Short mmCIF file of C-alpha atoms and ligand atoms in Angstrom, two decimals:
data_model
loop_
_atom_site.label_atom_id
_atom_site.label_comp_id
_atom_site.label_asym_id
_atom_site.label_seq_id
_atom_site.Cartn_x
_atom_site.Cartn_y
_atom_site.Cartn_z
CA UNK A 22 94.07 103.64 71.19
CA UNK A 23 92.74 101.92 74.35
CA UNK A 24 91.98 104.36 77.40
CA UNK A 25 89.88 103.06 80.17
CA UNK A 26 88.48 104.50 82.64
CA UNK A 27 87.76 102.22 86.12
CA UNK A 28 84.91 104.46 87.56
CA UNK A 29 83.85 103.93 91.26
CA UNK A 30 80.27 103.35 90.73
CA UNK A 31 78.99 103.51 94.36
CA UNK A 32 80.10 104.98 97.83
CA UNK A 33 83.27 104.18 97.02
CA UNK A 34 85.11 100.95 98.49
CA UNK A 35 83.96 98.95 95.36
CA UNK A 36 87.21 97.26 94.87
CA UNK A 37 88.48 99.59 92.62
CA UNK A 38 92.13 99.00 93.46
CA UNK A 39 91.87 94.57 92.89
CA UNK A 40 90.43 95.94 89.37
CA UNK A 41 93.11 98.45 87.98
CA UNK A 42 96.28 95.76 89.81
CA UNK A 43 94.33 93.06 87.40
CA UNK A 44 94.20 95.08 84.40
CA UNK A 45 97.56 97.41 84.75
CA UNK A 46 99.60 94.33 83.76
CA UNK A 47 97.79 94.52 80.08
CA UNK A 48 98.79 98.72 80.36
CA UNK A 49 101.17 100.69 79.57
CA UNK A 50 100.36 103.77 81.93
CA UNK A 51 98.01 103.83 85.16
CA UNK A 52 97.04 107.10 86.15
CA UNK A 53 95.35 108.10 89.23
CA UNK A 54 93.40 111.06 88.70
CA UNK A 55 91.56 112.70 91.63
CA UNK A 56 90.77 112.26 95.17
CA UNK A 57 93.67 112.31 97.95
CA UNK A 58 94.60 109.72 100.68
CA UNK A 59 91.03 109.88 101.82
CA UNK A 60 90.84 106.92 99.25
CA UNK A 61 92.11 103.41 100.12
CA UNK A 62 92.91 100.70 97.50
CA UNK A 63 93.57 97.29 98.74
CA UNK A 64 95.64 94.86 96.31
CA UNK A 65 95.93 91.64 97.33
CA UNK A 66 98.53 90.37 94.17
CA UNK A 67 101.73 87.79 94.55
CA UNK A 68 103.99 90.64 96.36
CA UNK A 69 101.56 90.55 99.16
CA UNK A 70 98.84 92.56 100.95
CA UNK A 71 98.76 96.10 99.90
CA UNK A 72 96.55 99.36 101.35
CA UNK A 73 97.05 102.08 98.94
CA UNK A 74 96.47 105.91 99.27
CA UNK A 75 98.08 107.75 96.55
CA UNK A 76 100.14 105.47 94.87
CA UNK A 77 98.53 104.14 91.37
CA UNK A 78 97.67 100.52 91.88
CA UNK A 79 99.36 99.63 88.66
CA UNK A 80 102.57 99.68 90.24
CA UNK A 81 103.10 96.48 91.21
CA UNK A 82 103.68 95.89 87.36
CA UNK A 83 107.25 97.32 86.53
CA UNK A 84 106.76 97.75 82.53
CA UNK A 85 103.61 100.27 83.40
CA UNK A 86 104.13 104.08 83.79
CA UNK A 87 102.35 104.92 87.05
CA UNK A 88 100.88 108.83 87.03
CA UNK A 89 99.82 110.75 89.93
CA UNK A 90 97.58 112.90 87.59
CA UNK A 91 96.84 116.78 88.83
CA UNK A 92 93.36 116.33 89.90
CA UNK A 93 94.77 114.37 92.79
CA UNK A 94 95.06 116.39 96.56
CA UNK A 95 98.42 115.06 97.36
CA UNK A 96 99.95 114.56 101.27
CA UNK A 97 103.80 114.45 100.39
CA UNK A 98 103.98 112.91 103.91
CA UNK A 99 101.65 110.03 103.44
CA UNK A 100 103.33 109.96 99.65
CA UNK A 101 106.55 108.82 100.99
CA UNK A 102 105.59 106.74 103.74
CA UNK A 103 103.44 104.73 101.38
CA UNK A 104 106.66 104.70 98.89
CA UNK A 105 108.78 104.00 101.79
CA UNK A 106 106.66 100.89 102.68
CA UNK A 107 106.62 99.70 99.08
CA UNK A 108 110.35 99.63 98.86
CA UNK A 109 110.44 97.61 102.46
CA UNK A 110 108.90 95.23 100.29
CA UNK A 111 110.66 95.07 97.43
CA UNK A 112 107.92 96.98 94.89
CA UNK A 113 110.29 99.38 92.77
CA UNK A 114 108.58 103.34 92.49
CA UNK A 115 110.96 103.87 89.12
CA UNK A 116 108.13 103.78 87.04
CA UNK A 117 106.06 106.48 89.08
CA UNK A 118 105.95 110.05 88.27
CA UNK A 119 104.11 112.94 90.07
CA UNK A 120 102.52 115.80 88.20
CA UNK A 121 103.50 119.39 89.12
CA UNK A 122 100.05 120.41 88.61
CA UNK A 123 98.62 118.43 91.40
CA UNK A 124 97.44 120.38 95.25
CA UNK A 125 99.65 119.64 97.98
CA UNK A 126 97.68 118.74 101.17
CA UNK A 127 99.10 121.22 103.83
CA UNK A 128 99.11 120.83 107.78
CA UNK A 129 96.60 124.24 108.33
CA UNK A 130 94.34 121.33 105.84
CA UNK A 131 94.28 118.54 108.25
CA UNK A 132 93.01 121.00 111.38
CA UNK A 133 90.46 123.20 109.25
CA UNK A 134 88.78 119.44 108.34
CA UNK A 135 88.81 118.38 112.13
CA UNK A 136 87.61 121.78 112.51
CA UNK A 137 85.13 121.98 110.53
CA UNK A 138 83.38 118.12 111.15
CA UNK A 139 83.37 119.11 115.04
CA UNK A 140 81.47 122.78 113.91
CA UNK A 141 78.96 120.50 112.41
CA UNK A 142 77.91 118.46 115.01
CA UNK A 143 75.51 115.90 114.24
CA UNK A 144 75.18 117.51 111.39
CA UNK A 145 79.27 116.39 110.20
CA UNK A 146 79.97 115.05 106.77
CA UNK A 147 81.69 111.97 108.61
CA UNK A 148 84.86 112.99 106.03
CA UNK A 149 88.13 110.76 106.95
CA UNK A 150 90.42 113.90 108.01
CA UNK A 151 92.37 113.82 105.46
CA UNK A 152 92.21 117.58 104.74
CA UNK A 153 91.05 116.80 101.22
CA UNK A 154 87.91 118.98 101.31
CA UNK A 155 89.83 122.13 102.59
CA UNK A 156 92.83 121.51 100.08
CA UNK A 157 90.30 121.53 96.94
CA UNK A 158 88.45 124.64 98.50
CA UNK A 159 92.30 126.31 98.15
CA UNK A 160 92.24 124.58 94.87
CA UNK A 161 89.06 126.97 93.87
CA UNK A 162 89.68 129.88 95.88
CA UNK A 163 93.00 129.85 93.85
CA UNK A 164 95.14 129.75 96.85
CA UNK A 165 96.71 126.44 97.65
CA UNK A 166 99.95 125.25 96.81
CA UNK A 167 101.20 122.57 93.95
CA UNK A 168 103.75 119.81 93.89
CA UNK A 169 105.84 121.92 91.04
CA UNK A 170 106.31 124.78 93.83
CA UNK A 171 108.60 122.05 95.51
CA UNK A 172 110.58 122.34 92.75
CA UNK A 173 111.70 125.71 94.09
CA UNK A 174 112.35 126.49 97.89
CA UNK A 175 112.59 130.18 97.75
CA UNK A 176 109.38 130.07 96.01
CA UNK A 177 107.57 127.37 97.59
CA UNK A 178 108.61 129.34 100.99
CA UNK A 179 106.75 132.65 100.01
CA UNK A 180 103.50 131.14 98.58
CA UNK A 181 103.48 129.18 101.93
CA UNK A 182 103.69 132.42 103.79
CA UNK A 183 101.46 134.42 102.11
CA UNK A 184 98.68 131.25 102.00
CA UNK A 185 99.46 130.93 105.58
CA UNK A 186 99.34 134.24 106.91
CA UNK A 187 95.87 134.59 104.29
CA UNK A 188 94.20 131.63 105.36
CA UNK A 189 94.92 132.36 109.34
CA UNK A 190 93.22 136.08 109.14
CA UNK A 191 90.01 134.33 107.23
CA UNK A 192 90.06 131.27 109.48
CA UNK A 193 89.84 132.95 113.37
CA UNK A 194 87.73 129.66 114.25
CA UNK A 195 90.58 127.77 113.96
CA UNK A 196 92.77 127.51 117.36
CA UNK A 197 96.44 128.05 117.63
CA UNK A 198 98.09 125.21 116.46
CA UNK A 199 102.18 124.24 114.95
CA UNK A 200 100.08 124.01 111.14
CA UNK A 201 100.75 127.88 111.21
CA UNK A 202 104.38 127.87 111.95
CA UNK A 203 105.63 129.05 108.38
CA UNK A 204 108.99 128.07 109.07
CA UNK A 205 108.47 124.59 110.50
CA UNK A 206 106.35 123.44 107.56
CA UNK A 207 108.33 125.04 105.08
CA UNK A 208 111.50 122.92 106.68
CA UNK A 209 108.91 120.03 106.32
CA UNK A 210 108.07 120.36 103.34
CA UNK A 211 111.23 120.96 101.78
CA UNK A 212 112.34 118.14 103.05
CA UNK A 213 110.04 115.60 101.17
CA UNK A 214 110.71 118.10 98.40
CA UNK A 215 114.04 117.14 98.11
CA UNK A 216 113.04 113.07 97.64
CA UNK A 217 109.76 114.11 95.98
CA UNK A 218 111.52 115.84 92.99
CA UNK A 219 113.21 113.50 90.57
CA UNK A 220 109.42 112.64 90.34
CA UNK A 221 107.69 115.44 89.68
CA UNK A 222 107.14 116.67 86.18
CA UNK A 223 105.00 118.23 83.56
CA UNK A 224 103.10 114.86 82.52
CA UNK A 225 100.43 116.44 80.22
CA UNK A 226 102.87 115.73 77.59
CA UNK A 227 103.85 111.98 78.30
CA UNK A 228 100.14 110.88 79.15
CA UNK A 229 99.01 112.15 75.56
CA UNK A 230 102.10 110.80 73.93
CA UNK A 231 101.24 107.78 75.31
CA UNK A 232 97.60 107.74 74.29
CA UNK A 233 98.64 109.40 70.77
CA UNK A 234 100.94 106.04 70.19
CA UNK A 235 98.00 103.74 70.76
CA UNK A 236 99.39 102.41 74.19
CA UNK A 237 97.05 100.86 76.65
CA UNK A 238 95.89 103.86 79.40
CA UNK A 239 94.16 103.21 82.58
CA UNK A 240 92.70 105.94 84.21
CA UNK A 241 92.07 104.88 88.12
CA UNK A 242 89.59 106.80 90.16
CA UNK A 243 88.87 107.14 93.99
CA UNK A 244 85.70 107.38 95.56
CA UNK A 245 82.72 106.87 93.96
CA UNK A 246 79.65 108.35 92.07
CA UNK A 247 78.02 108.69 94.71
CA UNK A 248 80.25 110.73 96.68
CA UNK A 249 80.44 113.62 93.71
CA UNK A 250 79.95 117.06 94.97
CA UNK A 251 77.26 117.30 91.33
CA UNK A 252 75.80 113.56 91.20
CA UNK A 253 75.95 112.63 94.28
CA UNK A 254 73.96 112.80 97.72
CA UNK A 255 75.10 116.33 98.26
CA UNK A 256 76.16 117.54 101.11
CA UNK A 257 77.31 114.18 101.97
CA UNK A 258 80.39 114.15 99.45
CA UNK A 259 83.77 114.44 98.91
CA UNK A 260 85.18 116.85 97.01
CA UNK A 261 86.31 116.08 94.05
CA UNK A 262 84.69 114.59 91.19
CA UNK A 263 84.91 110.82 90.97
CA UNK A 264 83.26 110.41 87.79
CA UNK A 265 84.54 109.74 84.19
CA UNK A 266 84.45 113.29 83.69
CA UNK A 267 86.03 113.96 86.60
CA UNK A 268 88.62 111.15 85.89
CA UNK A 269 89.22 112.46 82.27
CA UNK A 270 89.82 115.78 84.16
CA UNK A 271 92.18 114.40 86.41
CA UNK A 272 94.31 112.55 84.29
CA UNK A 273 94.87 115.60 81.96
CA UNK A 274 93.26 113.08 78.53
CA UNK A 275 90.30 114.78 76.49
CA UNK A 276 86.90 112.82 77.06
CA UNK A 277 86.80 112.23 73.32
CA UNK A 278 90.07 110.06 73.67
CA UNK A 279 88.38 107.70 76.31
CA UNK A 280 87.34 104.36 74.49
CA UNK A 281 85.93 102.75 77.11
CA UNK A 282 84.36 103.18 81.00
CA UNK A 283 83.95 100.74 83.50
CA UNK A 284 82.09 101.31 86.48
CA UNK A 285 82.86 98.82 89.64
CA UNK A 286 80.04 98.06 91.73
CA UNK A 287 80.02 95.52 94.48
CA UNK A 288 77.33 93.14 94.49
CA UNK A 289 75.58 94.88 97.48
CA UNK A 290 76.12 98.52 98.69
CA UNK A 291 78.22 99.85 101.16
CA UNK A 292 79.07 103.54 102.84
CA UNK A 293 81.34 105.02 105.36
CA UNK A 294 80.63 108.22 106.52
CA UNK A 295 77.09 110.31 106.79
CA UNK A 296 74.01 110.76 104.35
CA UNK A 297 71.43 108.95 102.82
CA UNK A 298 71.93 104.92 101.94
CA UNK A 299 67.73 103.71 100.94
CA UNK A 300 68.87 100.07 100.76
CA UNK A 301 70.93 99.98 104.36
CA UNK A 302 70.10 97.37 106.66
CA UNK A 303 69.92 97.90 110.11
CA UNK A 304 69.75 94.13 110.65
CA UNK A 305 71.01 90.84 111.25
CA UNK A 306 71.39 90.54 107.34
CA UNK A 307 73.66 93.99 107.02
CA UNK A 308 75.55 92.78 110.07
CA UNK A 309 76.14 89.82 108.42
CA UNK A 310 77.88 91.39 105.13
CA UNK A 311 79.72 93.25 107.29
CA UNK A 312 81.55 90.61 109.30
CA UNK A 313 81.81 88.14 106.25
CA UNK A 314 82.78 90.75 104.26
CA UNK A 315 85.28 92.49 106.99
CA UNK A 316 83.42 95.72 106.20
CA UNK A 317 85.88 98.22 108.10
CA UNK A 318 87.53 101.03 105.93
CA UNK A 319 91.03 100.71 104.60
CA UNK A 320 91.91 104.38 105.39
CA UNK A 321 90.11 104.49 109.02
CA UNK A 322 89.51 101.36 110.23
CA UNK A 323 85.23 102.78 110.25
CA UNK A 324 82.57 100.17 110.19
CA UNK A 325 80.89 100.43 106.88
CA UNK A 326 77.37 100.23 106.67
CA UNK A 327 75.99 97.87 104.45
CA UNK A 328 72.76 96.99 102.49
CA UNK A 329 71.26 95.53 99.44
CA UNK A 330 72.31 96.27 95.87
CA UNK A 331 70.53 99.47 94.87
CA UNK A 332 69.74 99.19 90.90
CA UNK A 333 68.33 102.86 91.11
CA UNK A 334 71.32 104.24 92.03
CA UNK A 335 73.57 102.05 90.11
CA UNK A 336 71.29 103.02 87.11
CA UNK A 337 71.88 106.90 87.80
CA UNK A 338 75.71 105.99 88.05
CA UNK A 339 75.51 104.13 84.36
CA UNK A 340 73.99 106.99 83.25
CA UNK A 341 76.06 110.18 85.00
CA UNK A 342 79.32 108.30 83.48
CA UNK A 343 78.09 106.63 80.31
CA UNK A 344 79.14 103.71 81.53
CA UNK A 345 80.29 101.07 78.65
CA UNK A 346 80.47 97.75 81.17
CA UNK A 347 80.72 97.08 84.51
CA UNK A 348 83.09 94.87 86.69
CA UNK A 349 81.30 93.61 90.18
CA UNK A 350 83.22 92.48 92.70
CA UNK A 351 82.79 90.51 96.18
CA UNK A 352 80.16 88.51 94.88
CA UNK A 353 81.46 86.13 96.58
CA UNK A 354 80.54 87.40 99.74
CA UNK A 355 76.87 86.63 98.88
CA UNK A 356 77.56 83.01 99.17
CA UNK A 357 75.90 81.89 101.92
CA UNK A 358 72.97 83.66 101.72
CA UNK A 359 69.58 81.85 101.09
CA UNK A 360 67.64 84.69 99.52
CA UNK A 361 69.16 87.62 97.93
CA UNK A 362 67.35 91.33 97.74
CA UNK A 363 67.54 93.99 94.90
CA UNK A 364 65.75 97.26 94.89
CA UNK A 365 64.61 98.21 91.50
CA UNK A 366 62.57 101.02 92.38
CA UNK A 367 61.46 103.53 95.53
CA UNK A 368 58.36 104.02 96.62
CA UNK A 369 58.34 107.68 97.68
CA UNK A 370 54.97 109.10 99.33
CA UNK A 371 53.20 106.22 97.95
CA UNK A 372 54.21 106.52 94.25
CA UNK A 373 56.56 104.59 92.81
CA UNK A 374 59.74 106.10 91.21
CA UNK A 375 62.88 105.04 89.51
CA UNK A 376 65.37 108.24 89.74
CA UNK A 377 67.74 108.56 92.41
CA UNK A 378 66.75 111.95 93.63
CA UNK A 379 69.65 114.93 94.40
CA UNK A 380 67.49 115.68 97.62
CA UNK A 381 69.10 114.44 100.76
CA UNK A 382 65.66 114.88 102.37
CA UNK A 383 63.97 112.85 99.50
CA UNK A 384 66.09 110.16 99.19
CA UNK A 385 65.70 109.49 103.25
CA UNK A 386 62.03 108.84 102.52
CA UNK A 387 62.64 106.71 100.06
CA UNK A 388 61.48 103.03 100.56
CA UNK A 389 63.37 100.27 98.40
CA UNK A 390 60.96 98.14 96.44
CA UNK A 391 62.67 94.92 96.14
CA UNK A 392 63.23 91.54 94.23
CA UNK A 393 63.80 89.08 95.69
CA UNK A 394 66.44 86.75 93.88
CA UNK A 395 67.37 82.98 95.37
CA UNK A 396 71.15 82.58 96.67
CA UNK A 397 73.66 80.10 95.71
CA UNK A 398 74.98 79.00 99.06
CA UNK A 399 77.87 77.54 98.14
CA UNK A 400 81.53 78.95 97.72
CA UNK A 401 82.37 80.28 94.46
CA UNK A 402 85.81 81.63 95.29
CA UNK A 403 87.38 78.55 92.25
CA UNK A 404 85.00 79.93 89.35
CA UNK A 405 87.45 81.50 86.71
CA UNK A 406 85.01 81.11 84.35
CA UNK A 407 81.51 82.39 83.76
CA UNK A 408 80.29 78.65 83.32
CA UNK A 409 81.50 77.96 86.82
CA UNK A 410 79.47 79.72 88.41
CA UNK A 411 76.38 78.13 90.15
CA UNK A 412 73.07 78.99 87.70
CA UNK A 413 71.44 80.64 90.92
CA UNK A 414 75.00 83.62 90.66
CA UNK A 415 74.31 83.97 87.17
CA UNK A 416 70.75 84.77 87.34
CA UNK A 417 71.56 87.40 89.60
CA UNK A 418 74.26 88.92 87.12
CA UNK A 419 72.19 88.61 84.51
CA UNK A 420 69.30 90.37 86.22
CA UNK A 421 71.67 93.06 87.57
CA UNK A 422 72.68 93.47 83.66
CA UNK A 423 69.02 93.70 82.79
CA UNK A 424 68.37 96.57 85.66
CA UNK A 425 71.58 98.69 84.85
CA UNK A 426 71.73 98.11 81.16
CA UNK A 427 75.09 97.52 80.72
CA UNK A 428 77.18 94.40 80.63
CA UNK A 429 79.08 92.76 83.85
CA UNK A 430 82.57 92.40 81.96
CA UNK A 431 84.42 91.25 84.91
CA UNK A 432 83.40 89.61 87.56
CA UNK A 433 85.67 89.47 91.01
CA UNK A 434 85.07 86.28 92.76
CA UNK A 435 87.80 86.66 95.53
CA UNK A 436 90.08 89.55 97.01
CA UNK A 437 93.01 87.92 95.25
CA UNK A 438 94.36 88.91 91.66
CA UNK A 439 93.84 85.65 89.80
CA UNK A 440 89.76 85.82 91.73
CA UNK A 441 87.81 86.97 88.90
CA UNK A 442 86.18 85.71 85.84
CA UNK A 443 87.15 88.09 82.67
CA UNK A 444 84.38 87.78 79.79
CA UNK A 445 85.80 89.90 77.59
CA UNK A 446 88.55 92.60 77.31
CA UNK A 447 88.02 96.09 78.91
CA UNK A 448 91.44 97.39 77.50
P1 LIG B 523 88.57 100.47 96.62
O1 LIG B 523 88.68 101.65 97.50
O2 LIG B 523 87.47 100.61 95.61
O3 LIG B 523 89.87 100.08 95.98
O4 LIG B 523 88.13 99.25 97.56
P2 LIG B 523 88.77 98.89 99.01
O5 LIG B 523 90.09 98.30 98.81
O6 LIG B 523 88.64 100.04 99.93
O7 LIG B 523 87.72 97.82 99.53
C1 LIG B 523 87.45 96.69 98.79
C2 LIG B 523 87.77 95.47 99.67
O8 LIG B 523 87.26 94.32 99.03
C3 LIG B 523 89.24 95.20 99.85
O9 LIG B 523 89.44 94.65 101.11
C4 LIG B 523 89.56 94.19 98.76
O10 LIG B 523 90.68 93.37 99.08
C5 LIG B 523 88.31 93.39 98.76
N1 LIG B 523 87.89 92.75 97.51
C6 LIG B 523 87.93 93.23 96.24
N2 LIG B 523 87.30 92.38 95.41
C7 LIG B 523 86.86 91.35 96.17
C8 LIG B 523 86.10 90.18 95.90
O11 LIG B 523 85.66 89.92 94.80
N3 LIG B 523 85.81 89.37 96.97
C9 LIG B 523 86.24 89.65 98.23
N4 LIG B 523 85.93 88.80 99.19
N5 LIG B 523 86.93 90.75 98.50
C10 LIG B 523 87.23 91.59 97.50
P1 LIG B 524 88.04 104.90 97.99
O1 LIG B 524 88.85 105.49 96.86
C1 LIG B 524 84.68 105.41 100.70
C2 LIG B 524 83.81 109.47 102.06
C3 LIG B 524 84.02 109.75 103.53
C4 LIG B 524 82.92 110.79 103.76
C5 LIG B 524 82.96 111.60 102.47
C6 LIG B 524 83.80 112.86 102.54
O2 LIG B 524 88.80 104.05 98.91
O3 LIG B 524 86.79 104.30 97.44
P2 LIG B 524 86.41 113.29 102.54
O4 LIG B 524 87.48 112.82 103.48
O5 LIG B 524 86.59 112.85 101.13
O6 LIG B 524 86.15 114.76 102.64
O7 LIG B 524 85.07 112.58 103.09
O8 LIG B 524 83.53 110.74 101.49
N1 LIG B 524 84.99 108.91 101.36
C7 LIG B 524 85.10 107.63 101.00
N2 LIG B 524 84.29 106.58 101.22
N3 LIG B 524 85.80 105.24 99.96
C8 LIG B 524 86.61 106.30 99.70
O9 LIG B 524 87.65 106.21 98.87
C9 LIG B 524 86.29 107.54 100.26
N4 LIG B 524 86.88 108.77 100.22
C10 LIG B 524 86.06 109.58 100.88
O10 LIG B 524 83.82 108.61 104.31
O11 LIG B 524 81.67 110.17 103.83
MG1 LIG B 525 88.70 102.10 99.54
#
């Protein structure tokens, strides 16, 4: 009764989408469970070059049941156009299915997140404008709209109305704008409802069917630890839960029926967006990863800032989703460096510590303590095998394994499928 769960175990951008393309081919079902098109999963597989939003990254692998699970804040627009570009291309959507429990991302969402970053100032979130974080707060507040109320104009009309006209008399910050035309978004909306149906379904019952019959289940998250609203550097989160929990959540399976969870980290750390990062460099070194690694975000095109693996973190992110193994990826991108840092513990007003605090403030006066581990500098992009790599990458997986506690499973070596080393079987 295999169910994994493939856990972002950072700031999200981990590589999350190479991992589940890899391992969908051994599943059955892929379900992605929360988060909206503020995530971005690139697949770089045999059918090409892929930026994904909302799509499950298991579709590229015909014989797997792809599920949009109802923890996920869905943009039928951006749905379709990302469908629409897979079928330029040849991938088939006939094995994806939508659930009817899942938010629909509405125009008035888009403008209350622009909205809201501008209120902020220099205080802003840095969020990617997706309107995720308003579409959960309807979520909540028990007001926003679901992909089964497509199934049914007259009524998908009137809760549009009455969320429209509710929202507008609590929102008088936000400016005149087409999102509160009821009619022209209801037109819209139909619209996409009409090639968004013979999708959309109840899918409680075929996900636990599925896991009930012993098939292989993998349960794709967005985001990362990091970026949970609980566990992570609150207020500088998204806004849904991208833990296992969360992903168990989303994906409508009981946590009891998970068998295993695997975070991804990257071999250093990256961020987009506001908040606290203790391991960030603001030097040649993080400018470096960022150009070698073409650090830019798949969903805004947003420099990422970059620094050194951060084992006190990662170790809070074992812990938050009981991590059973851990795949690292873009170690690869460590290749030519001569000396390689790890922080394994903050010094914070002169003491030494090893928790990743909940404190925004706290964790910004955080200093990394770090090891220093030597490099490999040379190209490991061939290794397919643990063996293969040069002793110098091992003793840095090895010591990353010793810091987090948990074993390095997979290995991602490349930003192609067939790029990683697998030591043993996550499914
Ligand atoms: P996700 O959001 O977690 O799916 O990650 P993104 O797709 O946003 O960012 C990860 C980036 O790293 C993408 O450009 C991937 O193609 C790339 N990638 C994944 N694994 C590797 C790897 O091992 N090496 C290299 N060089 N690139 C990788
Ligand atoms: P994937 O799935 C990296 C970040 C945003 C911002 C914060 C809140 O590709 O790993 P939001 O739009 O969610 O309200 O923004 O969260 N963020 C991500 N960062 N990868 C993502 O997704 C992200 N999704 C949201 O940059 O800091
Ligand atoms: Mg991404």
């Amino acid at each position: 009764m295999p169910v994994t769960a493939v856990v972002g175990a950072q700031w999200g951008d981990e590589g999350k989408g190479k991992i589940v393309d890899l391992l969908a081919g051994e599943a059955q079902m892929a379900i992605r469970a929360q988060g909206g098109d503020n995530a971005g999963h690139t697949v770089i597989n045999p059918q090409g070059h892929f930026a994904l939003h909302l799509v499950p990254a298991g579709i590229f692998h015909p014989d797997t049941l792809c599920v949009i699970g109802s923890g996920v804040a869905l943009n039928p627009e951006v749905l379709l156009a990302e469908i629409d570009a897979l079928h330029a291309r040849g991938v088939r959507t006939d094995n994806l299915l939508i659930s009817e429990r899942a938010h629909l991302v509405l125009p008035y969402h888009l403008l209350i997140d622009r909205v809201e970053e501008a209120s902020l100032g220099p205080a802003r979130i840095g969020t990617t404008g997706r309107g995720i974080g308003p579409c959960y707060v309807d979520k909540v507040s028990r007001t926003g709209l679901r992909a089964g109320d497509l199934l049914n104009p007259a009524e998908f009309r009137a809760k549009l109305a009455f969320a429209t006209e509710r929202k507008r008399a609590i929102r008088a910050d936000v400016p005149d704008d087409p999102v509160w035309d009821i009619d022209a978004v209801a037109a819209r909306y139909l619209d996409y409802a009409e090639r968004l149906a013979p999708y959309i379904r109840e899918v409680v019952p075929i996900v636990n069917r599925a896991v009930a019959a012993g098939q292989k289940v993998l349960i794709e998250g967005a985001q990362g630890t990091l970026l949970d609203p609980d566990y992570g550097t609150y207020p500088f989160v998204t806004s849904s839960s991208p833990t296992v929990q969360g992903l168990c959540l989303g994906a409508g399976i009981g946590p009891k029926r998970l068998t295993h969870a695997v975070g991804v980290f990257k071999a250093y750390c990256t961020r987009v967006g506001a908040g606290p990062f203790p391991t960030e460099l603001h030097d040649a070194i993080g400018e470096a990863l960022r150009e070698r690694g073409h650090e830019y975000g798949t969903t805004t095109g947003r420099p990422r800032r970059c620094g050194w693996f951060d084992a006190v973190a990662a170790r809070h992110s074992v812990q938050v989703n009981g991590l059973d193994s851990a795949a690292l990826t873009r170690l690869d991108i460590l290749d030519a460096l001569d000396r390689i840092q790890v922080c394994v513990a903050y010094e914070l007003d002169g003491q030494r510590i090893d928790y990743f605090s909940g404190i925004p403030s706290v964790l910004e006066r955080c200093r990394p303590i770090y090891e220093e581990l030597p490099g490999w500098q040379t190209s490991i992009h061939r290794c397919r095998r643990y063996e293969e790599l040069p002793p110098a990458a091992r003793r840095y997986v090895e010591r990353l394994e010793e810091l987090l506690g948990v074993p390095f499973d997979i290995i991602s070596v490349g930003a192609q499928r067939e790029q990683t080393i697998c030591r043993r079987s996550v499914l």
